[in-house]
Short mmCIF file of C-alpha atoms and ligand atoms in Angstrom, two decimals:
data_model
loop_
_atom_site.label_atom_id
_atom_site.label_comp_id
_atom_site.label_asym_id
_atom_site.label_seq_id
_atom_site.Cartn_x
_atom_site.Cartn_y
_atom_site.Cartn_z
CA MET F 644 85.53 101.96 102.32
CA ALA F 645 87.35 98.83 103.44
CA THR F 646 87.32 96.85 106.66
CA ILE F 647 90.90 96.41 107.81
CA CYS F 648 92.61 94.49 110.59
CA VAL F 649 96.14 95.51 111.65
CA VAL F 650 98.10 93.02 113.74
CA GLY F 651 100.68 94.70 115.98
CA THR F 652 100.37 98.12 117.63
CA GLY F 653 104.04 99.11 117.51
CA TYR F 654 105.28 102.01 115.45
CA VAL F 655 104.35 100.66 112.06
CA GLY F 656 101.05 99.04 113.03
CA LEU F 657 99.73 101.97 115.01
CA VAL F 658 100.65 104.60 112.44
CA THR F 659 99.39 102.51 109.50
CA GLY F 660 96.13 101.55 111.21
CA THR F 661 95.43 105.08 112.41
CA CYS F 662 96.18 106.70 109.07
CA LEU F 663 94.06 104.13 107.17
CA ALA F 664 91.18 104.89 109.56
CA ASP F 665 91.75 108.58 108.94
CA LEU F 666 91.22 107.91 105.23
CA GLY F 667 87.72 106.65 106.14
CA ASN F 668 88.29 102.91 106.50
CA ARG F 669 87.04 100.84 109.42
CA VAL F 670 90.18 99.64 111.21
CA THR F 671 90.67 97.24 114.12
CA CYS F 672 94.16 96.99 115.63
CA VAL F 673 94.99 93.71 117.35
CA ASP F 674 97.76 93.19 119.87
CA ILE F 675 98.33 90.26 122.20
CA ILE F 676 99.56 92.55 125.00
CA ALA F 677 96.36 93.25 126.94
CA GLU F 678 97.83 96.15 128.90
CA LYS F 679 98.82 97.95 125.71
CA ILE F 680 95.32 97.55 124.28
CA GLU F 681 93.72 98.78 127.53
CA ARG F 682 95.90 101.88 127.46
CA LEU F 683 95.19 102.50 123.77
CA LYS F 684 91.46 102.30 124.45
CA LYS F 685 91.94 105.10 126.98
CA GLY F 686 93.84 107.12 124.39
CA GLU F 687 97.28 106.50 125.94
CA LEU F 688 99.90 105.83 123.28
CA PRO F 689 102.83 103.43 123.80
CA ILE F 690 105.11 105.61 121.65
CA TYR F 691 105.77 109.28 121.05
CA GLU F 692 105.06 110.38 117.51
CA PRO F 693 104.04 113.92 116.57
CA GLU F 694 100.28 114.27 115.72
CA LEU F 695 99.55 110.58 116.35
CA GLU F 696 97.69 110.98 119.65
CA GLU F 697 95.31 113.53 118.19
CA ILE F 698 94.57 111.43 115.09
CA VAL F 699 94.02 108.27 117.17
CA GLY F 700 91.57 110.18 119.40
CA ARG F 701 89.70 111.65 116.45
CA ASN F 702 89.26 108.28 114.73
CA VAL F 703 88.31 106.41 117.90
CA SER F 704 85.62 109.06 118.56
CA ALA F 705 84.37 108.74 114.98
CA GLY F 706 83.99 104.96 115.49
CA ARG F 707 86.47 104.10 112.72
CA LEU F 708 89.36 102.89 114.90
CA HIS F 709 89.15 100.05 117.43
CA PHE F 710 91.60 98.15 119.60
CA THR F 711 91.30 94.55 120.73
CA THR F 712 93.31 91.54 121.87
CA SER F 713 90.98 89.23 119.95
CA TYR F 714 92.00 88.06 116.48
CA ARG F 715 88.40 86.90 115.95
CA GLU F 716 87.08 90.40 116.56
CA GLY F 717 89.79 91.95 114.40
CA LEU F 718 89.27 89.61 111.47
CA ASN F 719 85.48 89.81 111.54
CA ASN F 720 84.47 90.87 107.99
CA ALA F 721 88.01 92.13 107.30
CA ASP F 722 88.91 92.62 103.62
CA PHE F 723 92.57 93.15 104.47
CA VAL F 724 94.84 92.06 107.32
CA PHE F 725 98.15 93.86 107.81
CA ILE F 726 100.91 92.01 109.66
CA ALA F 727 102.93 94.73 111.40
CA VAL F 728 104.72 92.92 114.20
CA ASN F 729 108.35 93.08 115.26
CA THR F 730 111.10 91.24 113.38
CA PRO F 731 114.12 91.91 115.65
CA SER F 732 117.66 90.71 114.92
CA THR F 733 118.32 87.28 116.42
CA ASP F 734 122.03 87.97 116.80
CA SER F 735 124.72 90.47 115.89
CA LEU F 736 125.17 88.73 112.52
CA GLY F 737 121.82 89.85 111.17
CA GLY F 738 119.44 86.91 111.29
CA ALA F 739 115.82 88.00 111.76
CA ASP F 740 113.59 86.64 114.51
CA MET F 741 110.45 85.65 112.61
CA SER F 742 108.63 84.14 115.59
CA TYR F 743 106.21 87.09 116.03
CA VAL F 744 105.32 86.97 112.34
CA GLU F 745 104.87 83.21 112.46
CA ASN F 746 102.62 83.43 115.54
CA ALA F 747 100.57 86.17 113.92
CA ALA F 748 100.18 84.08 110.73
CA ARG F 749 99.02 81.05 112.76
CA SER F 750 96.49 83.11 114.72
CA ILE F 751 95.15 84.70 111.53
CA ALA F 752 94.80 81.28 109.88
CA GLN F 753 92.74 79.95 112.76
CA GLU F 754 90.18 82.75 112.45
CA LEU F 755 89.94 83.12 108.66
CA ASP F 756 86.39 82.33 107.49
CA HIS F 757 86.16 84.32 104.24
CA TYR F 758 88.47 85.49 101.41
CA THR F 759 91.02 87.91 102.90
CA ILE F 760 94.15 89.59 101.62
CA ILE F 761 97.05 89.30 104.05
CA ILE F 762 99.59 92.09 103.76
CA ASN F 763 103.14 91.86 105.11
CA LYS F 764 104.03 95.32 106.37
CA SER F 765 106.88 94.38 108.71
CA THR F 766 110.38 94.25 107.25
CA MET F 767 110.98 90.55 106.66
CA PRO F 768 113.84 88.67 104.99
CA VAL F 769 113.36 88.12 101.27
CA GLY F 770 111.24 85.01 100.84
CA SER F 771 109.15 85.58 104.01
CA GLY F 772 105.97 86.14 102.01
CA ASP F 773 106.13 82.48 101.02
CA VAL F 774 106.74 81.46 104.64
CA VAL F 775 103.63 83.38 105.73
CA LYS F 776 101.63 81.76 102.91
CA ARG F 777 102.76 78.26 103.97
CA ILE F 778 102.01 78.86 107.66
CA ILE F 779 98.55 80.18 106.93
CA ARG F 780 97.74 77.33 104.57
CA ALA F 781 98.93 74.76 107.12
CA ASN F 782 96.93 76.26 109.99
CA LEU F 783 93.60 77.18 108.39
CA SER F 784 90.76 76.02 110.59
CA ARG F 785 88.57 76.05 107.45
CA PRO F 786 90.79 74.59 104.71
CA ASP F 787 88.41 75.73 101.94
CA VAL F 788 88.94 79.42 102.70
CA ARG F 789 90.88 81.34 100.05
CA PHE F 790 93.45 84.04 100.80
CA ALA F 791 96.25 85.99 99.12
CA VAL F 792 99.55 87.33 100.48
CA VAL F 793 100.91 90.71 99.39
CA SER F 794 104.14 92.36 100.52
CA ASN F 795 103.74 96.10 101.19
CA PRO F 796 106.95 97.37 102.83
CA GLU F 797 106.75 100.53 104.89
CA PHE F 798 108.95 103.56 104.34
CA LEU F 799 107.85 105.64 107.33
CA ARG F 800 110.42 107.55 109.35
CA GLU F 801 109.97 107.89 113.07
CA GLY F 802 109.23 111.47 113.95
CA SER F 803 107.58 112.20 110.61
CA ALA F 804 105.62 108.98 110.18
CA ILE F 805 102.21 110.64 109.71
CA GLN F 806 103.53 112.99 107.08
CA ASP F 807 105.35 110.10 105.38
CA PHE F 808 102.16 108.00 105.32
CA ARG F 809 100.14 110.82 103.82
CA SER F 810 102.62 111.77 101.12
CA PRO F 811 104.72 108.71 100.31
CA ASP F 812 107.32 108.85 97.53
CA ARG F 813 105.92 105.52 96.37
CA VAL F 814 103.81 102.56 97.46
CA VAL F 815 105.36 99.14 96.78
CA LEU F 816 103.17 96.04 96.43
CA GLY F 817 104.50 92.58 95.64
CA SER F 818 102.58 89.39 95.05
CA SER F 819 102.21 86.45 92.72
CA ASP F 820 98.50 87.38 92.76
CA LYS F 821 98.42 90.67 90.84
CA GLU F 822 94.66 91.03 91.31
CA ALA F 823 95.17 90.99 95.10
CA ALA F 824 97.98 93.54 94.79
CA ARG F 825 95.70 95.81 92.74
CA LYS F 826 93.01 95.54 95.44
CA VAL F 827 95.54 96.63 98.08
CA ALA F 828 96.49 99.52 95.77
CA THR F 829 92.93 100.90 96.06
CA LEU F 830 93.60 101.62 99.77
CA TYR F 831 96.38 104.01 98.77
CA LEU F 832 94.70 105.72 95.80
CA PRO F 833 93.66 108.78 97.87
CA LEU F 834 97.37 109.47 98.52
CA ARG F 835 98.07 110.01 94.79
CA ALA F 836 101.50 108.40 94.99
CA PRO F 837 103.25 106.26 92.37
CA ILE F 838 102.31 102.62 92.95
CA VAL F 839 104.84 99.91 92.05
CA ILE F 840 103.35 96.45 91.59
CA THR F 841 105.87 93.64 91.38
CA ASP F 842 106.53 90.11 92.61
CA LEU F 843 106.81 89.18 96.28
CA TYR F 844 110.59 88.78 96.50
CA THR F 845 111.29 91.98 94.59
CA ALA F 846 109.02 94.01 96.88
CA GLU F 847 110.76 92.59 99.94
CA MET F 848 114.13 93.40 98.39
CA ILE F 849 113.13 96.99 97.51
CA LYS F 850 112.75 97.65 101.24
CA TYR F 851 116.21 96.30 102.19
CA ALA F 852 117.91 97.93 99.21
CA SER F 853 116.34 101.31 100.03
CA ASN F 854 117.40 101.27 103.68
CA ALA F 855 120.86 99.95 102.82
CA PHE F 856 121.32 102.69 100.22
CA LEU F 857 120.36 105.43 102.67
CA ALA F 858 122.71 103.95 105.28
CA THR F 859 125.42 103.89 102.60
CA LYS F 860 124.89 107.59 101.91
CA ILE F 861 125.35 108.29 105.63
CA SER F 862 128.52 106.21 105.94
CA PHE F 863 129.82 107.74 102.72
CA ILE F 864 129.46 111.30 104.02
CA ASN F 865 130.94 110.24 107.37
CA GLU F 866 134.01 108.94 105.58
CA ILE F 867 134.21 112.17 103.59
CA ALA F 868 133.92 114.01 106.94
CA GLN F 869 137.03 112.25 108.21
CA ILE F 870 138.92 113.27 105.09
CA CYS F 871 137.61 116.85 105.35
CA GLU F 872 139.03 117.15 108.86
CA ARG F 873 142.49 116.20 107.71
CA LEU F 874 142.37 118.43 104.63
CA ASP F 875 140.81 121.49 106.29
CA ALA F 876 137.52 121.31 104.37
CA ASP F 877 134.02 121.64 105.81
CA VAL F 878 131.78 118.60 105.21
CA LYS F 879 128.58 120.62 105.72
CA GLU F 880 129.44 122.78 102.77
CA VAL F 881 130.72 119.80 100.80
CA ALA F 882 127.34 118.07 101.30
CA ALA F 883 125.49 121.22 100.29
CA GLY F 884 127.62 121.54 97.17
CA MET F 885 127.16 117.88 96.26
CA GLY F 886 123.43 117.99 96.96
CA TYR F 887 122.68 120.41 94.10
CA ASP F 888 123.50 117.60 91.71
CA LYS F 889 120.09 115.97 91.11
CA ARG F 890 121.76 112.60 90.66
CA ILE F 891 123.09 112.85 94.21
CA GLY F 892 120.52 114.87 96.19
CA ARG F 893 121.10 116.61 99.51
CA ALA F 894 119.08 114.21 101.72
CA PHE F 895 120.90 111.79 104.03
CA LEU F 896 124.23 113.54 103.62
CA ASP F 897 124.43 114.87 107.17
CA ALA F 898 127.68 113.74 108.72
CA GLY F 899 127.46 112.96 112.42
CA LEU F 900 127.51 110.16 114.92
CA GLY F 901 126.24 107.62 112.41
CA TYR F 902 122.87 105.99 111.95
CA GLY F 903 120.92 104.37 114.77
CA GLY F 904 117.33 103.36 115.36
CA SER F 905 115.38 100.19 114.86
CA CYS F 906 115.78 100.02 111.09
CA PHE F 907 119.08 100.90 109.43
CA PRO F 908 121.40 98.94 111.75
CA LYS F 909 119.13 95.88 111.69
CA ASP F 910 118.34 96.01 107.98
CA VAL F 911 121.92 96.51 106.75
CA ARG F 912 123.02 93.59 108.96
CA ALA F 913 120.13 91.47 107.70
CA LEU F 914 120.88 92.22 104.03
CA ALA F 915 124.55 91.35 104.50
CA TYR F 916 123.50 88.15 106.26
CA MET F 917 121.13 87.19 103.43
CA ALA F 918 123.89 87.85 100.90
CA GLU F 919 126.35 85.71 102.84
CA GLU F 920 123.81 82.93 103.22
CA ALA F 921 123.52 83.06 99.43
CA GLY F 922 127.30 82.56 99.13
CA LEU F 923 128.18 86.19 98.38
CA HIS F 924 130.66 88.59 99.96
CA PRO F 925 128.82 91.92 100.46
CA GLN F 926 131.91 94.09 100.94
CA LEU F 927 130.19 97.45 100.53
CA LEU F 928 127.61 96.63 103.22
CA HIS F 929 130.41 95.58 105.59
CA ALA F 930 132.24 98.86 104.98
CA VAL F 931 129.01 100.79 105.67
CA MET F 932 128.65 99.02 109.05
CA GLU F 933 132.33 99.42 109.94
CA ILE F 934 132.29 103.16 109.28
CA ASN F 935 129.11 103.49 111.34
CA ASP F 936 130.72 101.67 114.28
CA ASP F 937 133.75 103.99 114.06
CA GLN F 938 131.54 107.09 114.31
CA ARG F 939 130.40 105.87 117.73
CA ARG F 940 133.95 106.17 119.05
CA LEU F 941 134.58 109.71 117.81
CA VAL F 942 133.16 111.53 120.82
CA SER F 943 135.17 109.58 123.35
CA ASP F 944 138.36 110.04 121.30
CA ARG F 945 137.75 113.77 121.03
CA LEU F 946 136.97 114.16 124.69
CA THR F 947 140.21 112.50 125.72
CA THR F 948 142.21 114.48 123.16
CA ILE F 949 140.85 117.76 124.47
CA LEU F 950 140.37 117.04 128.18
CA GLY F 951 143.00 114.39 128.82
CA PRO F 952 142.02 111.40 130.99
CA LEU F 953 138.27 111.51 131.62
CA ARG F 954 138.37 110.17 135.20
CA GLY F 955 136.49 112.62 137.41
CA CYS F 956 135.35 114.82 134.48
CA THR F 957 131.70 115.75 134.03
CA ILE F 958 130.34 115.30 130.52
CA GLY F 959 127.04 116.98 129.65
CA VAL F 960 124.97 115.09 127.10
CA LEU F 961 122.26 116.89 125.12
CA GLY F 962 119.80 114.38 123.65
CA LEU F 963 119.38 110.66 124.20
CA ALA F 964 116.93 109.49 121.51
CA PHE F 965 118.46 108.10 118.31
CA LYS F 966 117.06 111.13 116.47
CA PRO F 967 114.79 114.10 117.23
CA ASP F 968 110.98 113.87 117.57
CA THR F 969 111.00 110.37 118.96
CA ASP F 970 111.60 108.72 122.33
CA ASP F 971 113.08 105.66 120.63
CA MET F 972 116.42 104.60 122.10
CA ARG F 973 117.08 101.57 119.92
CA GLU F 974 120.75 101.59 118.83
CA ALA F 975 121.02 105.25 119.87
CA PRO F 976 124.59 106.64 119.73
CA SER F 977 123.98 108.24 123.15
CA ILE F 978 124.22 104.79 124.77
CA ASP F 979 127.75 104.17 123.43
CA ILE F 980 128.87 107.72 124.18
CA ILE F 981 127.67 107.62 127.79
CA ARG F 982 129.04 104.11 128.29
CA GLN F 983 132.48 105.00 126.92
CA ALA F 984 132.74 108.12 129.10
CA THR F 985 131.50 106.49 132.30
CA ASP F 986 133.69 103.43 131.75
CA GLN F 987 136.65 105.82 131.77
CA GLY F 988 135.54 107.21 135.12
CA ALA F 989 133.62 110.29 133.93
CA TYR F 990 130.23 111.45 135.22
CA ALA F 991 127.47 112.05 132.68
CA ARG F 992 124.75 114.66 133.09
CA VAL F 993 122.04 113.97 130.54
CA TYR F 994 118.81 115.50 129.22
CA ASP F 995 116.38 114.72 126.41
CA PRO F 996 113.10 116.56 125.77
CA VAL F 997 111.07 113.31 125.50
CA ALA F 998 113.33 110.27 125.88
CA MET F 999 114.10 110.50 129.61
CA THR F 1000 112.12 107.41 130.63
CA THR F 1001 113.05 105.30 127.61
CA GLY F 1002 116.62 106.63 127.90
CA CYS F 1003 116.94 105.58 131.51
CA GLU F 1004 115.54 102.12 130.71
CA ALA F 1005 117.88 101.69 127.75
CA LEU F 1006 121.01 102.76 129.66
CA LYS F 1007 120.16 100.33 132.45
CA ARG F 1008 119.44 97.52 129.99
CA GLU F 1009 122.76 98.13 128.24
CA GLY F 1010 124.68 97.85 131.51
CA VAL F 1011 125.81 101.50 131.77
CA ARG F 1012 127.10 102.44 135.27
CA MET F 1013 124.00 104.30 136.37
CA GLU F 1014 125.59 105.63 139.57
CA GLN F 1015 127.70 107.86 137.29
CA VAL F 1016 124.71 109.15 135.29
CA GLN F 1017 122.57 112.06 136.41
CA PHE F 1018 119.27 112.88 134.69
CA CYS F 1019 118.71 116.64 134.51
CA GLN F 1020 115.64 118.85 134.04
CA GLY F 1021 117.04 120.77 131.10
CA ALA F 1022 120.05 121.77 129.03
CA TYR F 1023 121.29 124.44 131.46
CA GLU F 1024 121.38 121.96 134.32
CA VAL F 1025 123.33 119.58 132.06
CA ALA F 1026 125.88 122.29 131.34
CA GLU F 1027 126.41 123.30 134.95
CA SER F 1028 130.04 122.65 135.96
CA ALA F 1029 130.49 120.37 132.95
CA ASP F 1030 133.95 119.90 131.47
CA ALA F 1031 132.42 119.35 128.04
CA LEU F 1032 129.01 119.46 126.39
CA VAL F 1033 128.19 116.83 123.77
CA LEU F 1034 125.30 117.44 121.36
CA VAL F 1035 124.04 113.95 120.50
CA THR F 1036 120.47 114.50 119.25
CA GLU F 1037 119.62 117.61 117.23
CA TRP F 1038 116.35 118.50 119.00
CA HIS F 1039 114.94 121.79 117.75
CA GLU F 1040 114.70 123.24 121.27
CA PHE F 1041 118.51 123.18 121.56
CA LYS F 1042 118.66 125.80 118.78
CA SER F 1043 117.40 128.48 121.15
CA LEU F 1044 119.93 127.79 123.91
CA ASN F 1045 121.70 130.87 125.18
CA MET F 1046 125.23 129.68 124.56
CA ARG F 1047 126.72 132.77 126.18
CA GLU F 1048 125.03 131.76 129.43
CA ILE F 1049 126.00 128.10 128.93
CA ARG F 1050 129.60 129.24 128.52
CA THR F 1051 129.56 130.96 131.89
CA ILE F 1052 128.16 127.98 133.84
CA MET F 1053 130.44 125.32 132.37
CA ARG F 1054 133.68 124.40 134.13
CA ARG F 1055 135.55 124.13 130.83
CA PRO F 1056 134.20 125.59 127.57
CA VAL F 1057 134.25 122.52 125.33
CA VAL F 1058 131.48 121.62 122.87
CA ILE F 1059 131.56 118.40 120.89
CA ASP F 1060 128.86 118.85 118.26
CA GLY F 1061 127.94 115.34 117.11
CA ARG F 1062 125.42 116.63 114.55
CA ASN F 1063 127.06 119.81 113.23
CA PHE F 1064 124.11 121.59 114.78
CA PHE F 1065 125.69 124.74 116.19
CA GLU F 1066 127.31 127.62 114.32
CA ALA F 1067 131.01 126.93 114.68
CA GLY F 1068 132.03 130.58 114.22
CA GLU F 1069 129.59 131.85 116.84
CA LEU F 1070 130.75 129.32 119.43
CA ASN F 1071 134.37 130.13 118.73
CA ARG F 1072 133.60 133.83 119.21
CA LEU F 1073 132.02 133.02 122.57
CA GLY F 1074 135.23 131.34 123.61
CA PHE F 1075 134.22 127.73 123.22
CA ILE F 1076 136.55 125.02 122.07
CA TYR F 1077 134.19 123.82 119.34
CA CYS F 1078 134.55 120.48 117.65
CA GLY F 1079 132.04 119.40 115.01
CA ILE F 1080 132.25 116.38 112.70
CA GLY F 1081 134.23 116.85 109.50
CA ARG F 1082 134.64 120.59 109.83
CA GLY F 1083 138.36 120.83 109.38
CA ALA F 1084 138.60 124.58 109.17
CA SER F 1085 136.81 125.10 112.49
CA LEU F 1086 138.71 122.50 114.49
CA PRO F 1087 140.30 124.03 117.58
CA PRO F 1088 143.94 124.85 116.80
CA ALA F 1089 144.65 123.47 120.22
CA MET F 1090 142.99 120.10 120.40
CA LEU F 1091 145.60 119.80 123.06
CA PRO F 1092 145.30 118.67 126.64
CA ASP F 1093 147.44 121.51 127.96
CA ARG F 1094 145.35 124.30 126.50
CA ASP F 1095 145.26 127.46 128.54
CA TRP F 1096 141.66 127.37 129.82
CA ALA F 1097 141.96 130.66 131.63
CA SER F 1098 142.65 132.58 128.43
CA SER F 1099 139.57 131.13 126.70
CA GLN F 1100 137.53 132.40 129.66
CA SER F 1101 138.81 135.90 128.99
CA LEU F 1102 137.61 135.66 125.37
CA VAL F 1103 134.07 135.51 126.65
CA ASP F 1104 134.48 138.49 128.89
CA ALA F 1105 135.91 140.59 126.06
C1 UGA Q 1224 114.32 104.72 108.28
C2 UGA Q 1224 113.97 105.09 106.83
O1 UGA Q 1224 114.32 106.45 106.59
C3 UGA Q 1224 112.49 104.89 106.55
O2 UGA Q 1224 112.22 105.13 105.18
C4 UGA Q 1224 112.13 103.43 106.88
O3 UGA Q 1224 110.75 103.20 106.71
C5 UGA Q 1224 112.50 103.13 108.32
O4 UGA Q 1224 113.91 103.37 108.51
C6 UGA Q 1224 112.18 101.67 108.57
O5 UGA Q 1224 112.79 100.81 107.95
O6 UGA Q 1224 111.24 101.40 109.33
P1 UGA Q 1224 114.09 105.92 110.68
O7 UGA Q 1224 114.95 104.82 111.20
O8 UGA Q 1224 112.85 106.27 111.41
O9 UGA Q 1224 113.64 105.60 109.16
O10 UGA Q 1224 114.96 107.24 110.66
P2 UGA Q 1224 115.81 108.10 109.62
O11 UGA Q 1224 115.28 109.48 109.62
O12 UGA Q 1224 115.93 107.44 108.33
O13 UGA Q 1224 117.24 108.13 110.36
C7 UGA Q 1224 117.96 106.95 110.62
C8 UGA Q 1224 119.28 107.28 111.27
O14 UGA Q 1224 120.16 107.89 110.34
C9 UGA Q 1224 119.21 108.24 112.45
O15 UGA Q 1224 120.06 107.78 113.46
C10 UGA Q 1224 119.72 109.56 111.89
O16 UGA Q 1224 120.30 110.37 112.88
C11 UGA Q 1224 120.74 109.06 110.89
N1 UGA Q 1224 121.00 110.02 109.80
C12 UGA Q 1224 120.03 110.34 108.92
C13 UGA Q 1224 122.28 110.57 109.66
O17 UGA Q 1224 123.18 110.29 110.46
N2 UGA Q 1224 122.51 111.42 108.62
C14 UGA Q 1224 121.55 111.76 107.73
O18 UGA Q 1224 121.86 112.54 106.80
C15 UGA Q 1224 120.28 111.21 107.87
#
């Protein structure tokens, strides 16, 4: 079993370190934020990820998983060092802030005293492996020490990261030192996944190309959704029909409010930026981003079409996190939706099963008018006296909502389903004005401001 150091205890670092320990390795996670390390030592996790807390606890108890702020302690006898720190966008154009990676590389170099393989796990612009190599070489406190750099991009999804680590579709390793790449491959052998060994730049590119392709699938189906609405087709069934074709596949064809999170928006921007820096004109990537931005405006447009001016209206928002099973608010559509409604004078009543704290912080950070936002205890409180209910995040618990009851407590029976989560027919039967994304046939015949609300009330009573 190997001795491993993981630098960075964010999403990627914590999941990777914990899962490698769970495979029997001895893992030390290093982070420069002392408070985070103190909390981790007590078993308190900085993020919400299903199963993670239990696996961290189990491996700490077994003596395989350690946390420290000291690079020296982390690198002591380490065979492998994973760099898993943040690489945020520097600007809206897509440049990547490499300062955390550079600092990590310098700190590693100062403590290296034996041959070690350094593995880039964070998503870094193509060519970063060479940058890391140069920084380490320039900062070695013992210049005779040998090392190798391998790129090993991560493909974990938030919310199912543990599962994704344990059964990856593939493991990608890139290096000019194939022997080092093969040694890293031994860490993953128990997972029985295909292992791709290639050069450094190609491995880095595989990561960007994969995320950009998935984002493209999402923007593609969102464009199809727009067309479906005009032509009275249902995008859910279109996606299902397309998905049977093995060349297409059903995954990532859910039309909705567009992609968010810490990866797709940043990585598509970064890839377009790299292409432009190289003198190219990445038109497809720009279209993908433009369509995604447009999806963020759909809810506000629909609300005003159905309700008229939003001033004084109460909009119930179900879900804040950028997707279910996480409390991550980075680039979450909920932020834009709440901002657009409150800017027009509406009140927002919001609830998320886990992202209430992170949601509140994110809305404040993004300058949303907090005096118009009310945080509720649950979905029913959100719906009370609301003029419309907007489903933003498809949390499983919203499946069991009693929509008949919701219908009776709302002021006006309007549901904007941003994830095509509810059964359109059932909501229509209950008297809701239901509006999904790309479901032409189920669009309310009266997406009209002067709809007769009283008569839809009587539908429910019938
Ligand atoms: C994504 C990739 O799926 C991972 O493989 C990758 O490792 C990760 O980025 C990363 O680069 O770190 P993640 O951002 O956690 O993972 O979440 P996804 O499940 O991929 O969803 C991304 C966004 O796309 C979400 O906002 C989701 O709501 C949206 N989405 C997804 C759709 O709108 N439609 C779909 O059909 C699928």
